[in-house]
Amino acid sequence: MQKRCDKPLIVQSDLVVLLDEGKADAGQAREKLVLFADAVRRAGAIHTYRITPLTLWNAASSGMDAEELIAWLASNSRYELPLQAESMIRRLIGRYGKLWLSTEGGKLLLHGSTSVMDELTAHESVIQHVKEHLDDGSWHLDERCRGVLKQELTRLGYPVIDRAGYHAGEELELSLRLRTISDRRFELRDYQQSAVEQFYKEGTVQGGSGVLVLPCGAGKTIVGIAAMARLGRATLILTSNATSVKQWKDELLDKTSLQDSEVGQYGGTLKQVRPVTIATYHILTHRKSKSLPFTHMKLFTERDWGLIIYDEVHLLPAPVFRMTAEIQATRRLGLTATLVREDGCAEDVYSLIGPKQYDLQWKTAEAAAHIAAVACAEIRVPMHSSTAAMYVQASTRSKLRLAAENPAKTQIVEQLLQQHVGKPTLIIGQYLNQLHLLAAKLGVPLLTGEVPQEERQTLYGRFKAGELSVLIVSKIANFAVDLPDAAVAIQLSGSFGSRQEEAQRIGRLLRPKAGNNQAWFYTIVTDETKETEFGMKRQLFMLEQGYHYERLISPIVKDAQEEATAQ
DNA sequence: CACGACGAAA
DNA sequence: AGGAGTTCGTCGTG
């Protein structure tokens, strides 16, 4: 029997859970823990997770039960479960399913137990939408409030299940091809099939809106296309940038029966509205002036859409949430690799797009060889002697930048390049100055936002062909969909603790590799500065996915230490 | 009229 | 809490 002190978890009364990675069962515990908690901090071997109403409701929506969860926590905790934590979990999960929306006789109705409905009457923000109290205890609501009410109820701590249904939308003839235009066999992988089924549960009105989470390179576009084929209705696809718009169109033409004339691009000079239309979020948020309405809002109603796909739903901008609140009767599908938002809009994704319906862990995809195995390492280097003095007296703000641009990182890059010579390698950084200096020093081409599209294509082409094995890239690496895959990525600097950014960059390495299917990710941070702290925050998403960062002490440090001992 | 350059915005 | 990228509309040029 395992001793209590060997258990990996410590559960606090405020629903913060500490996971001791040093314990034997830590790996198993983490796999379960991430199903109902978010990673928030990491200090050495102790990782901090937080259970929130949202994480519990997402878990509840995929069938997790309060008693089962409590029992699991109790049996994996070093100390007795605090009563407060236990009752809080019970209460929060208990609220899931207590309220639901339906449509009867064209009326939007809110249902719930008398006790919950009574609690709601205290909230003006809720009762202002009520048109009439019906005899059976349900409330007749203003149908235009479907979205904002769900948002408000979620905010107040009352999740509501939306069974109010969807309008069908214009029919669309669309089937998947068994062979692509390039004459390759095409069929859905198992997990792609289950993701689609999860989204579209036939015969229920509950399914049909929600978020699917799949790692980079696992074929999110394919899943979206399969969902379209399943529904067979006119579809509006929203995505993050123009390149991605084009990619969606290419994939649709390649893998479905759709003709060129049926797929429209809405953006730039093209303003085509066709049975399948693809647009960027950016164009939706455009308006002539601040006081005027959004210019392209009409796109939502210009056609009778049966489905709206939100690609990269973690990037969805605030105004699009507001628009989405008004079209809750249209089926919605959110797609992403990293359902984390640094801006606190996670609740809005939950209430306006829908609950998380499918989440393929990166490590699971790796085990099935659908994506490459990535060895992650964090290399800490001391501040370079030339800037150390400057660092000490710099303001907090410039300290960050000095640490990030630490010239001592150059040597590490050179060593890593030697170590992986010949492998396609991306060096990714945040500051153009730093990147220009490095590019000059190494004699390697640099790709920034300033490089014209045509030249980018040439460089991508040479990189793909293997003529060029190293490429330095700026922040374009985060979103340029057409940037080729690599086997090695070296991160020089990145923005403030962005988990998304870290994941996107690692995503560059995930296409399966010939041979042992191995890729490497290195992140270089300056030791004993704020940068190490940000670095740890950046790693949180990957830790949730079961990745481990090896901590390497740079050879430079070793040398310095040896010198110190010698003297 | 087509196209590139430029500044503004979120 | 800041830097970089992207996209829009406009304006000037061939």
Coordinates of C-alpha atoms (C1' of nucleotides) in Angstrom, one line a residue:
Chain A
M1 CA 0.0 0.0 0.0
Q2 CA 1.3 3.4 -1.0
K3 CA 2.0 5.8 1.8
R4 CA -0.1 8.9 2.0
C5 CA 3.0 11.2 1.7
D6 CA 3.8 9.6 -1.7
K7 CA 0.5 10.8 -3.2
P8 CA 1.0 13.4 -5.9
L9 CA -1.8 15.9 -5.2
I10 CA -2.5 18.5 -2.6
V11 CA -6.0 20.0 -2.8
Q12 CA -6.6 23.3 -1.3
S13 CA -9.9 24.6 0.0
D14 CA -9.9 27.3 -2.8
L15 CA -9.9 24.6 -5.4
V16 CA -6.3 25.1 -6.3
V17 CA -4.6 21.8 -6.8
L18 CA -0.8 21.3 -6.4
L19 CA 0.7 18.4 -8.4
D20 CA 4.1 17.1 -7.3
E21 CA 5.8 16.0 -10.5
G22 CA 8.5 14.3 -8.4
K23 CA 6.1 11.6 -7.3
A24 CA 5.8 8.3 -9.1
D25 CA 2.1 8.6 -10.0
A26 CA 2.4 12.2 -11.2
G27 CA 2.1 11.4 -14.9
Q28 CA -1.1 9.4 -14.4
A29 CA -2.5 12.0 -12.1
R30 CA -1.9 14.8 -14.5
E31 CA -3.6 13.0 -17.3
K32 CA -6.8 12.8 -15.2
L33 CA -6.4 16.3 -13.6
V34 CA -6.3 18.2 -16.9
L35 CA -9.7 16.9 -17.7
F36 CA -11.2 19.2 -15.1
A37 CA -8.5 21.7 -14.2
D38 CA -6.3 24.3 -15.8
A39 CA -2.5 24.7 -15.3
V40 CA -1.8 28.1 -13.9
R41 CA 1.7 28.1 -12.5
R42 CA 4.8 26.1 -12.2
A43 CA 7.5 26.4 -9.5
G44 CA 10.2 23.7 -9.8
A45 CA 8.6 20.3 -9.5
I46 CA 5.4 21.6 -8.1
H47 CA 2.8 22.5 -10.7
T48 CA -0.3 24.5 -9.8
Y49 CA -3.7 23.7 -11.3
R50 CA -7.0 25.4 -10.7
I51 CA -10.4 23.9 -10.8
T52 CA -12.9 26.6 -12.0
P53 CA -16.6 26.5 -12.7
L54 CA -15.8 26.4 -16.4
T55 CA -13.4 23.5 -16.2
L56 CA -16.0 21.6 -14.1
W57 CA -18.8 22.3 -16.5
N58 CA -16.8 21.2 -19.5
A59 CA -16.0 18.0 -17.7
A60 CA -19.6 17.6 -16.7
S61 CA -20.7 18.1 -20.3
S62 CA -18.5 15.2 -21.3
G63 CA -20.1 13.0 -18.6
M64 CA -17.9 13.4 -15.5
D65 CA -19.7 12.9 -12.3
A66 CA -19.1 14.9 -9.0
E67 CA -18.8 11.8 -6.7
E68 CA -16.4 10.0 -9.0
L69 CA -14.2 13.1 -9.3
I70 CA -14.2 13.7 -5.5
A71 CA -13.3 10.1 -4.8
W72 CA -10.5 10.3 -7.3
L73 CA -9.1 13.4 -5.7
A74 CA -9.4 12.0 -2.3
S75 CA -7.5 8.8 -3.2
N76 CA -4.7 10.8 -4.9
S77 CA -4.3 13.5 -2.2
R78 CA -1.6 13.7 0.3
Y79 CA -3.9 15.2 2.9
E80 CA -7.6 14.8 3.6
L81 CA -9.8 16.6 1.1
P82 CA -10.9 20.0 2.5
L83 CA -14.7 19.9 3.1
Q84 CA -15.0 23.3 1.5
A85 CA -13.4 22.0 -1.7
E86 CA -15.6 18.9 -1.7
S87 CA -18.9 20.8 -1.3
M88 CA -17.9 23.4 -3.9
I89 CA -17.2 20.8 -6.5
R90 CA -20.5 19.1 -5.7
R91 CA -22.3 22.4 -5.9
L92 CA -20.7 23.6 -9.2
I93 CA -21.1 20.3 -11.0
G94 CA -24.6 20.0 -9.5
R95 CA -25.6 23.2 -11.3
Y96 CA -24.8 21.7 -14.7
G97 CA -28.0 20.5 -16.3
K98 CA -30.2 22.3 -13.9
L99 CA -31.2 24.9 -16.4
W100 CA -32.0 24.5 -20.1
L101 CA -33.4 26.4 -23.0
S102 CA -36.0 25.0 -25.4
T103 CA -38.3 26.2 -28.2
E104 CA -41.9 25.3 -28.0
G105 CA -44.5 26.7 -30.4
G106 CA -42.0 29.2 -31.6
K107 CA -41.3 30.5 -28.0
L108 CA -37.9 30.5 -26.4
L109 CA -38.3 29.0 -23.0
L110 CA -36.0 28.7 -19.9
H111 CA -36.6 25.7 -17.7
G112 CA -35.3 24.7 -14.3
S113 CA -36.1 23.5 -10.8
T114 CA -38.1 26.0 -8.7
S115 CA -35.2 26.6 -6.4
V116 CA -32.8 27.6 -9.2
M117 CA -35.4 29.7 -10.9
D118 CA -36.1 31.5 -7.6
E119 CA -32.4 32.3 -7.2
L120 CA -32.4 33.8 -10.7
T121 CA -35.2 36.2 -9.9
A122 CA -32.7 38.2 -7.8
H123 CA -30.8 39.1 -10.9
E124 CA -32.2 42.0 -12.9
S125 CA -29.8 41.2 -15.8
V126 CA -31.7 37.9 -16.2
I127 CA -35.3 38.8 -15.5
Q128 CA -35.2 41.8 -17.9
H129 CA -35.4 39.3 -20.7
V130 CA -38.4 37.5 -19.4
K131 CA -41.6 38.1 -21.3
E132 CA -43.9 36.0 -19.3
H133 CA -43.9 33.4 -16.4
L134 CA -45.7 30.3 -17.5
D135 CA -47.9 28.0 -15.4
D136 CA -45.5 25.1 -15.5
G137 CA -42.7 27.2 -13.9
S138 CA -40.8 27.9 -17.1
W139 CA -40.1 31.4 -18.4
H140 CA -40.9 32.7 -21.9
L141 CA -37.9 34.7 -23.0
D142 CA -37.3 37.3 -25.7
E143 CA -35.7 35.1 -28.4
R144 CA -33.2 37.8 -29.3
C145 CA -31.6 37.4 -25.9
R146 CA -30.6 33.7 -26.4
G147 CA -26.9 34.5 -26.6
V148 CA -26.5 37.3 -24.1
L149 CA -28.6 35.4 -21.6
K150 CA -26.4 32.3 -21.9
Q151 CA -23.4 34.7 -21.4
E152 CA -25.0 36.3 -18.4
L153 CA -26.0 33.0 -16.8
T154 CA -22.6 31.6 -17.2
R155 CA -21.1 34.7 -15.7
L156 CA -23.4 34.4 -12.7
G157 CA -22.4 30.7 -12.2
Y158 CA -25.4 29.0 -13.8
P159 CA -24.6 27.1 -16.9
V160 CA -27.5 26.6 -19.2
I161 CA -27.9 23.8 -21.7
D162 CA -29.1 25.1 -25.0
R163 CA -31.7 22.7 -26.5
A164 CA -33.5 25.5 -28.3
G165 CA -32.5 24.0 -31.6
Y166 CA -31.2 25.4 -34.9
H167 CA -32.7 26.5 -38.1
A168 CA -31.6 24.1 -40.9
G169 CA -30.3 26.6 -43.4
E170 CA -30.0 26.4 -47.1
E171 CA -29.3 22.9 -48.5
L172 CA -25.9 22.2 -49.9
E173 CA -24.9 19.2 -52.0
L174 CA -21.5 18.2 -50.7
S175 CA -19.8 14.8 -50.4
L176 CA -16.3 13.8 -49.5
R177 CA -14.1 12.4 -52.2
L178 CA -12.4 9.0 -51.8
R179 CA -9.6 10.2 -54.0
T180 CA -8.2 13.7 -54.0
I181 CA -7.6 15.7 -57.2
S182 CA -3.9 14.8 -56.9
D183 CA -5.2 11.2 -56.9
R184 CA -4.3 10.4 -53.3
R185 CA -6.5 8.1 -51.2
F186 CA -8.5 10.1 -48.7
E187 CA -10.4 8.9 -45.8
L188 CA -11.1 10.2 -42.3
R189 CA -9.0 8.9 -39.5
D190 CA -10.8 7.4 -36.5
Y191 CA -10.4 10.4 -34.2
Q192 CA -11.5 12.7 -37.0
Q193 CA -14.6 10.6 -37.4
S194 CA -15.4 10.6 -33.7
A195 CA -14.8 14.3 -33.4
V196 CA -17.4 14.9 -36.1
E197 CA -19.9 12.5 -34.6
Q198 CA -19.4 14.2 -31.2
F199 CA -20.3 17.5 -32.9
Y200 CA -23.2 16.1 -34.8
K201 CA -25.3 13.9 -32.6
E202 CA -28.1 12.8 -34.8
G203 CA -31.6 13.1 -33.4
T204 CA -30.7 15.5 -30.6
V205 CA -30.9 19.2 -30.6
Q206 CA -28.3 19.5 -27.9
G207 CA -25.3 18.6 -30.2
G208 CA -24.5 20.7 -33.1
S209 CA -22.6 23.5 -31.4
G210 CA -19.4 23.3 -29.7
V211 CA -15.6 23.3 -29.8
L212 CA -13.3 20.5 -31.0
V213 CA -9.7 20.6 -29.9
L214 CA -7.1 18.9 -32.0
P215 CA -3.3 19.3 -32.1
C216 CA -1.6 21.2 -34.9
G217 CA -1.2 18.9 -37.9
A218 CA -4.0 16.5 -36.9
G219 CA -6.2 17.8 -39.6
K220 CA -8.6 20.4 -38.1
T221 CA -9.6 21.5 -41.6
I222 CA -10.5 18.0 -42.6
V223 CA -12.7 17.7 -39.5
G224 CA -14.4 20.9 -40.4
I225 CA -15.0 19.8 -43.9
A226 CA -16.3 16.4 -42.7
A227 CA -18.7 18.3 -40.4
M228 CA -19.9 20.3 -43.4
A229 CA -20.5 17.1 -45.4
R230 CA -22.4 15.6 -42.4
L231 CA -24.7 18.5 -42.2
G232 CA -25.0 19.3 -45.9
R233 CA -25.9 23.0 -45.4
A234 CA -24.6 26.3 -46.6
T235 CA -21.6 27.2 -44.5
L236 CA -19.8 30.3 -43.5
I237 CA -16.1 29.7 -42.5
L238 CA -14.3 32.3 -40.4
T239 CA -10.6 32.2 -40.0
S240 CA -7.6 34.2 -38.9
N241 CA -5.9 35.4 -42.1
A242 CA -5.9 35.5 -45.9
T243 CA -3.5 32.6 -46.4
S244 CA -5.8 30.4 -44.3
V245 CA -8.8 31.5 -46.3
K246 CA -7.0 30.3 -49.4
Q247 CA -6.0 27.0 -47.8
W248 CA -9.6 26.3 -46.8
K249 CA -10.7 26.8 -50.3
D250 CA -8.0 24.6 -51.8
E251 CA -8.8 21.8 -49.3
L252 CA -12.5 22.1 -50.0
L253 CA -12.0 21.8 -53.8
D254 CA -9.5 19.0 -53.3
K255 CA -11.4 16.8 -50.9
T256 CA -15.1 17.5 -51.7
S257 CA -17.4 17.5 -54.6
L258 CA -17.7 21.3 -54.4
Q259 CA -17.0 23.3 -57.6
D260 CA -15.0 26.4 -57.7
S261 CA -18.1 28.5 -58.3
E262 CA -19.7 27.2 -55.1
V263 CA -16.8 28.4 -52.8
G264 CA -16.5 32.1 -52.2
Q265 CA -13.8 34.2 -50.6
Y266 CA -14.9 37.3 -48.8
G267 CA -12.0 39.6 -48.1
G268 CA -9.6 42.1 -49.8
T269 CA -11.0 42.9 -53.2
L270 CA -13.1 39.8 -53.4
K271 CA -16.5 40.0 -51.8
Q272 CA -18.1 36.7 -53.0
V273 CA -21.0 35.3 -51.0
R274 CA -21.5 31.7 -52.2
P275 CA -23.0 28.5 -50.6
V276 CA -19.7 28.1 -48.9
T277 CA -18.0 31.4 -48.0
I278 CA -14.7 31.9 -46.3
A279 CA -13.8 35.2 -44.6
T280 CA -11.3 36.5 -42.0
Y281 CA -12.3 37.7 -38.5
H282 CA -10.5 40.9 -39.4
I283 CA -12.9 41.9 -42.1
L284 CA -15.9 41.3 -39.8
T285 CA -14.5 43.7 -37.2
H286 CA -13.9 46.4 -39.7
R287 CA -15.9 49.6 -39.6
K288 CA -15.6 53.0 -41.2
S289 CA -15.4 54.8 -37.9
K290 CA -15.7 54.0 -34.2
S291 CA -19.3 55.2 -33.9
L292 CA -20.5 53.4 -37.0
P293 CA -21.8 49.8 -37.1
F294 CA -19.6 47.0 -38.4
T295 CA -19.4 47.2 -42.2
H296 CA -19.6 43.5 -43.0
M297 CA -21.9 42.4 -40.2
K298 CA -24.5 41.6 -42.9
L299 CA -22.4 38.6 -44.0
F300 CA -24.0 36.7 -41.1
T301 CA -27.5 37.2 -42.5
E302 CA -26.8 37.6 -46.2
R303 CA -27.4 33.9 -46.8
D304 CA -29.3 31.3 -44.9
W305 CA -26.2 29.7 -43.3
G306 CA -26.8 26.2 -41.7
L307 CA -23.4 26.2 -40.1
I308 CA -20.7 28.7 -39.1
I309 CA -17.2 27.4 -38.6
Y310 CA -14.9 29.4 -36.3
D311 CA -11.4 28.3 -37.2
E312 CA -8.7 29.1 -34.6
V313 CA -11.4 29.9 -32.2
H314 CA -8.9 30.9 -29.5
L315 CA -8.2 34.0 -31.6
L316 CA -11.8 35.1 -32.0
P317 CA -11.9 38.8 -31.4
A318 CA -14.4 40.5 -29.0
P319 CA -16.7 42.1 -31.6
V320 CA -17.3 38.7 -33.3
F321 CA -18.5 37.3 -29.9
R322 CA -21.0 40.1 -29.9
M323 CA -22.2 39.2 -33.4
T324 CA -22.3 35.6 -32.5
A325 CA -24.6 36.3 -29.6
E326 CA -27.2 37.3 -32.1
I327 CA -27.1 34.3 -34.3
Q328 CA -27.5 31.5 -31.7
A329 CA -30.0 29.7 -33.9
T330 CA -27.3 28.8 -36.3
R331 CA -25.1 25.7 -35.7
R332 CA -21.6 26.7 -34.7
L333 CA -18.4 24.7 -34.8
G334 CA -15.2 26.0 -33.1
L335 CA -11.8 24.5 -34.0
T336 CA -8.5 25.0 -32.3
A337 CA -5.3 23.4 -31.1
T338 CA -5.0 25.4 -28.0
L339 CA -8.3 26.4 -26.3
V340 CA -6.5 28.8 -24.0
R341 CA -7.1 32.5 -24.0
E342 CA -4.9 35.0 -22.3
D343 CA -7.7 37.6 -22.3
G344 CA -10.3 35.9 -20.1
C345 CA -12.8 35.3 -22.9
A346 CA -12.9 31.5 -22.2
E347 CA -16.4 31.9 -20.7
D348 CA -17.6 33.5 -23.9
V349 CA -16.3 30.7 -26.0
Y350 CA -18.2 28.3 -23.7
S351 CA -21.5 30.2 -23.7
L352 CA -21.5 31.5 -27.3
I353 CA -19.8 28.9 -29.4
G354 CA -20.5 25.9 -27.1
P355 CA -18.9 23.5 -24.7
K356 CA -15.8 21.6 -25.5
Q357 CA -16.9 18.4 -27.2
Y358 CA -13.7 16.7 -28.1
D359 CA -10.1 17.2 -27.0
L360 CA -7.4 15.0 -28.5
Q361 CA -4.4 15.2 -26.3
W362 CA -1.2 15.8 -28.2
K363 CA 0.6 12.9 -26.6
T364 CA -2.2 10.6 -27.7
A365 CA -1.8 11.7 -31.3
E366 CA 2.0 11.3 -30.9
A367 CA 1.6 7.7 -29.6
A368 CA -0.4 6.9 -32.7
A369 CA 2.3 8.5 -34.8
H370 CA -0.1 11.0 -36.3
I371 CA 2.3 13.7 -35.2
A372 CA 6.0 13.8 -34.5
A373 CA 7.5 13.2 -31.0
V374 CA 9.0 16.5 -29.8
A375 CA 11.8 16.6 -27.2
C376 CA 11.5 20.0 -25.4
A377 CA 14.3 21.6 -23.6
E378 CA 14.8 24.9 -21.8
I379 CA 18.3 26.3 -21.9
R380 CA 19.3 28.9 -19.4
V381 CA 22.2 31.2 -20.1
P382 CA 23.7 33.8 -17.9
M383 CA 23.4 37.5 -18.9
H384 CA 26.3 38.4 -21.3
S385 CA 29.1 40.3 -19.7
S386 CA 28.6 43.2 -22.2
T387 CA 25.1 43.9 -21.0
A388 CA 25.1 42.7 -17.4
A389 CA 25.9 46.1 -16.0
M390 CA 23.3 47.7 -18.1
Y391 CA 20.7 45.2 -16.9
V392 CA 21.2 46.0 -13.3
Q393 CA 20.3 49.6 -13.6
A394 CA 17.7 49.3 -16.3
S395 CA 14.0 49.9 -15.6
T396 CA 11.8 46.8 -15.2
R397 CA 10.5 47.3 -18.7
S398 CA 13.8 47.4 -20.5
K399 CA 15.1 44.6 -18.3
L400 CA 12.8 42.3 -19.9
R401 CA 14.0 43.2 -23.3
L402 CA 17.6 43.1 -22.4
A403 CA 17.2 39.6 -21.0
A404 CA 15.4 38.5 -24.1
E405 CA 18.0 39.9 -26.4
N406 CA 20.9 38.6 -24.4
P407 CA 23.8 38.2 -26.9
A408 CA 25.0 35.2 -25.0
K409 CA 22.2 33.3 -26.7
T410 CA 24.0 33.4 -30.0
Q411 CA 26.6 30.9 -28.9
I412 CA 23.9 28.5 -27.8
V413 CA 22.2 28.8 -31.2
E414 CA 25.5 28.0 -32.9
Q415 CA 26.0 24.9 -30.7
L416 CA 22.5 23.7 -31.4
L417 CA 22.9 24.2 -35.1
Q418 CA 26.1 22.1 -35.0
Q419 CA 24.3 19.4 -33.0
H420 CA 21.5 19.1 -35.5
V421 CA 23.4 19.9 -38.7
G422 CA 21.5 19.2 -41.9
K423 CA 18.1 19.0 -40.1
P424 CA 15.6 21.6 -41.2
T425 CA 15.7 24.2 -38.4
L426 CA 13.7 27.3 -37.6
I427 CA 15.1 30.0 -35.3
I428 CA 12.2 32.0 -33.9
G429 CA 12.3 35.3 -32.1
Q430 CA 10.3 38.3 -31.1
Y431 CA 12.6 41.3 -31.7
L432 CA 13.6 42.3 -35.1
N433 CA 16.9 43.9 -33.9
Q434 CA 18.0 40.6 -32.4
L435 CA 17.0 38.6 -35.4
H436 CA 18.8 40.9 -37.8
L437 CA 22.0 40.7 -35.8
L438 CA 21.8 36.9 -35.6
A439 CA 21.0 36.6 -39.3
A440 CA 24.1 38.7 -40.2
K441 CA 26.3 36.7 -37.8
L442 CA 25.2 33.3 -39.0
G443 CA 24.7 34.2 -42.7
V444 CA 21.2 32.8 -42.6
P445 CA 18.2 34.4 -44.3
L446 CA 15.7 36.2 -42.2
L447 CA 11.9 36.2 -42.7
T448 CA 9.9 39.1 -41.2
G449 CA 6.6 40.7 -42.0
E450 CA 8.5 43.1 -44.3
V451 CA 9.5 40.4 -46.7
P452 CA 7.1 40.4 -49.7
Q453 CA 4.9 37.4 -50.2
E454 CA 6.8 36.4 -53.4
E455 CA 10.1 36.3 -51.6
R456 CA 8.6 34.3 -48.7
Q457 CA 7.4 31.7 -51.2
T458 CA 10.9 31.4 -52.7
L459 CA 12.5 31.0 -49.2
Y460 CA 9.8 28.4 -48.2
G461 CA 10.4 26.6 -51.4
R462 CA 14.2 26.4 -50.9
F463 CA 13.7 25.3 -47.3
K464 CA 11.3 22.6 -48.3
A465 CA 13.7 21.4 -51.0
G466 CA 16.5 21.2 -48.5
E467 CA 18.7 23.7 -50.2
L468 CA 18.4 25.8 -47.1
S469 CA 18.4 24.1 -43.8
V470 CA 18.2 27.1 -41.4
L471 CA 15.7 29.9 -41.5
I472 CA 15.3 32.7 -39.0
V473 CA 11.7 33.9 -38.6
S474 CA 10.0 36.6 -36.6
K475 CA 6.4 36.5 -35.3
I476 CA 5.2 35.5 -38.7
A477 CA 6.0 32.0 -37.4
N478 CA 2.9 32.2 -35.2
F479 CA 0.4 32.5 -38.0
A480 CA 1.9 31.9 -41.4
V481 CA 0.1 28.7 -42.3
D482 CA 2.3 28.0 -45.3
L483 CA 5.6 28.1 -43.4
P484 CA 7.1 24.7 -44.0
D485 CA 7.5 22.1 -41.3
A486 CA 10.8 21.7 -39.5
A487 CA 12.5 19.1 -37.3
V488 CA 14.3 21.6 -35.0
A489 CA 13.0 24.9 -33.6
I490 CA 15.1 27.2 -31.5
Q491 CA 13.1 29.9 -29.7
L492 CA 15.2 32.9 -28.9
S493 CA 12.5 35.1 -27.4
G494 CA 8.7 35.3 -27.2
S495 CA 5.9 37.5 -25.9
F496 CA 4.9 37.7 -22.3
G497 CA 4.0 34.2 -21.1
S498 CA 1.9 33.3 -24.1
R499 CA 1.0 29.7 -23.9
Q500 CA -0.6 29.8 -27.3
E501 CA 2.5 31.1 -28.9
E502 CA 4.6 28.4 -27.4
A503 CA 2.2 25.8 -28.6
Q504 CA 1.9 27.3 -32.1
R505 CA 5.7 27.3 -32.5
I506 CA 6.0 23.7 -31.3
G507 CA 3.2 23.0 -33.7
R508 CA 5.7 23.8 -36.5
L509 CA 7.5 20.5 -35.7
L510 CA 4.6 18.1 -35.6
R511 CA 4.3 16.8 -39.1
P512 CA 5.4 13.1 -38.9
K513 CA 9.1 12.6 -39.6
A514 CA 10.8 9.9 -41.6
G515 CA 12.8 7.5 -39.5
N516 CA 12.3 7.8 -35.8
N517 CA 9.6 10.5 -36.0
Q518 CA 11.6 12.8 -33.7
A519 CA 11.7 16.6 -33.5
W520 CA 13.4 19.0 -31.1
F521 CA 12.3 22.2 -29.5
Y522 CA 14.7 24.5 -27.6
T523 CA 13.8 27.6 -25.8
I524 CA 16.7 29.8 -24.6
V525 CA 16.1 32.1 -21.7
T526 CA 18.4 34.3 -19.6
D527 CA 18.9 32.9 -16.1
E528 CA 18.0 34.9 -13.0
T529 CA 15.8 37.3 -14.9
K530 CA 12.1 37.8 -15.4
E531 CA 12.5 35.9 -18.6
T532 CA 12.8 32.6 -16.9
E533 CA 9.5 33.2 -15.1
F534 CA 7.7 34.1 -18.3
G535 CA 9.3 31.0 -19.9
M536 CA 7.7 28.8 -17.3
K537 CA 4.3 30.4 -17.9
R538 CA 4.7 29.9 -21.6
Q539 CA 5.2 26.2 -21.0
L540 CA 2.0 25.6 -19.1
F541 CA -0.1 24.5 -22.1
M542 CA 2.5 22.0 -23.2
L543 CA 2.8 20.6 -19.6
E544 CA -1.0 20.1 -19.6
Q545 CA -0.5 18.1 -22.8
G546 CA 2.0 15.9 -21.0
Y547 CA 5.2 17.3 -22.4
H548 CA 8.2 17.7 -20.2
Y549 CA 10.9 20.3 -20.7
E550 CA 14.4 19.2 -19.9
R551 CA 16.3 21.9 -18.1
L552 CA 19.8 22.3 -19.6
I553 CA 22.5 24.4 -18.1
S554 CA 24.4 26.0 -20.9
P555 CA 28.0 25.0 -21.5
I556 CA 28.9 28.6 -21.0
V557 CA 27.7 28.4 -17.5
K558 CA 29.5 25.2 -16.9
D559 CA 32.7 26.8 -18.1
A560 CA 32.2 29.7 -15.8
Q561 CA 31.5 27.4 -12.9
E562 CA 34.6 25.4 -13.6
E563 CA 36.7 28.5 -13.7
A564 CA 35.2 29.5 -10.4
T565 CA 36.1 26.2 -8.8
A566 CA 39.6 26.3 -10.3
Q567 CA 40.3 29.6 -8.8
Chain B
dC1 C1' -8.5 51.0 -64.4
dA2 C1' -4.9 48.1 -62.1
dC3 C1' -1.5 48.1 -59.0
dG4 C1' 1.7 49.3 -55.3
dA5 C1' 2.6 52.3 -51.3
dC6 C1' 1.1 54.1 -47.1
dG7 C1' -1.1 55.0 -42.6
dA8 C1' -4.6 53.5 -39.3
dA9 C1' -6.7 50.2 -36.5
dA10 C1' -7.7 46.4 -33.3
Chain C
dA1 C1' 2.4 45.2 -20.5
dG2 C1' 4.7 45.7 -25.5
dG3 C1' 6.3 44.6 -30.3
dA4 C1' 5.2 42.8 -34.6
dG5 C1' 2.1 41.4 -38.1
dT6 C1' -2.0 41.8 -40.9
dT7 C1' -5.6 43.8 -43.2
dC8 C1' -8.4 47.6 -44.5
dG9 C1' -9.2 51.8 -47.4
dT10 C1' -7.2 55.6 -49.7
dC11 C1' -4.2 57.9 -52.8
dG12 C1' -0.9 58.5 -56.3
dT13 C1' 1.1 56.6 -60.5
dG14 C1' 1.6 54.2 -64.9

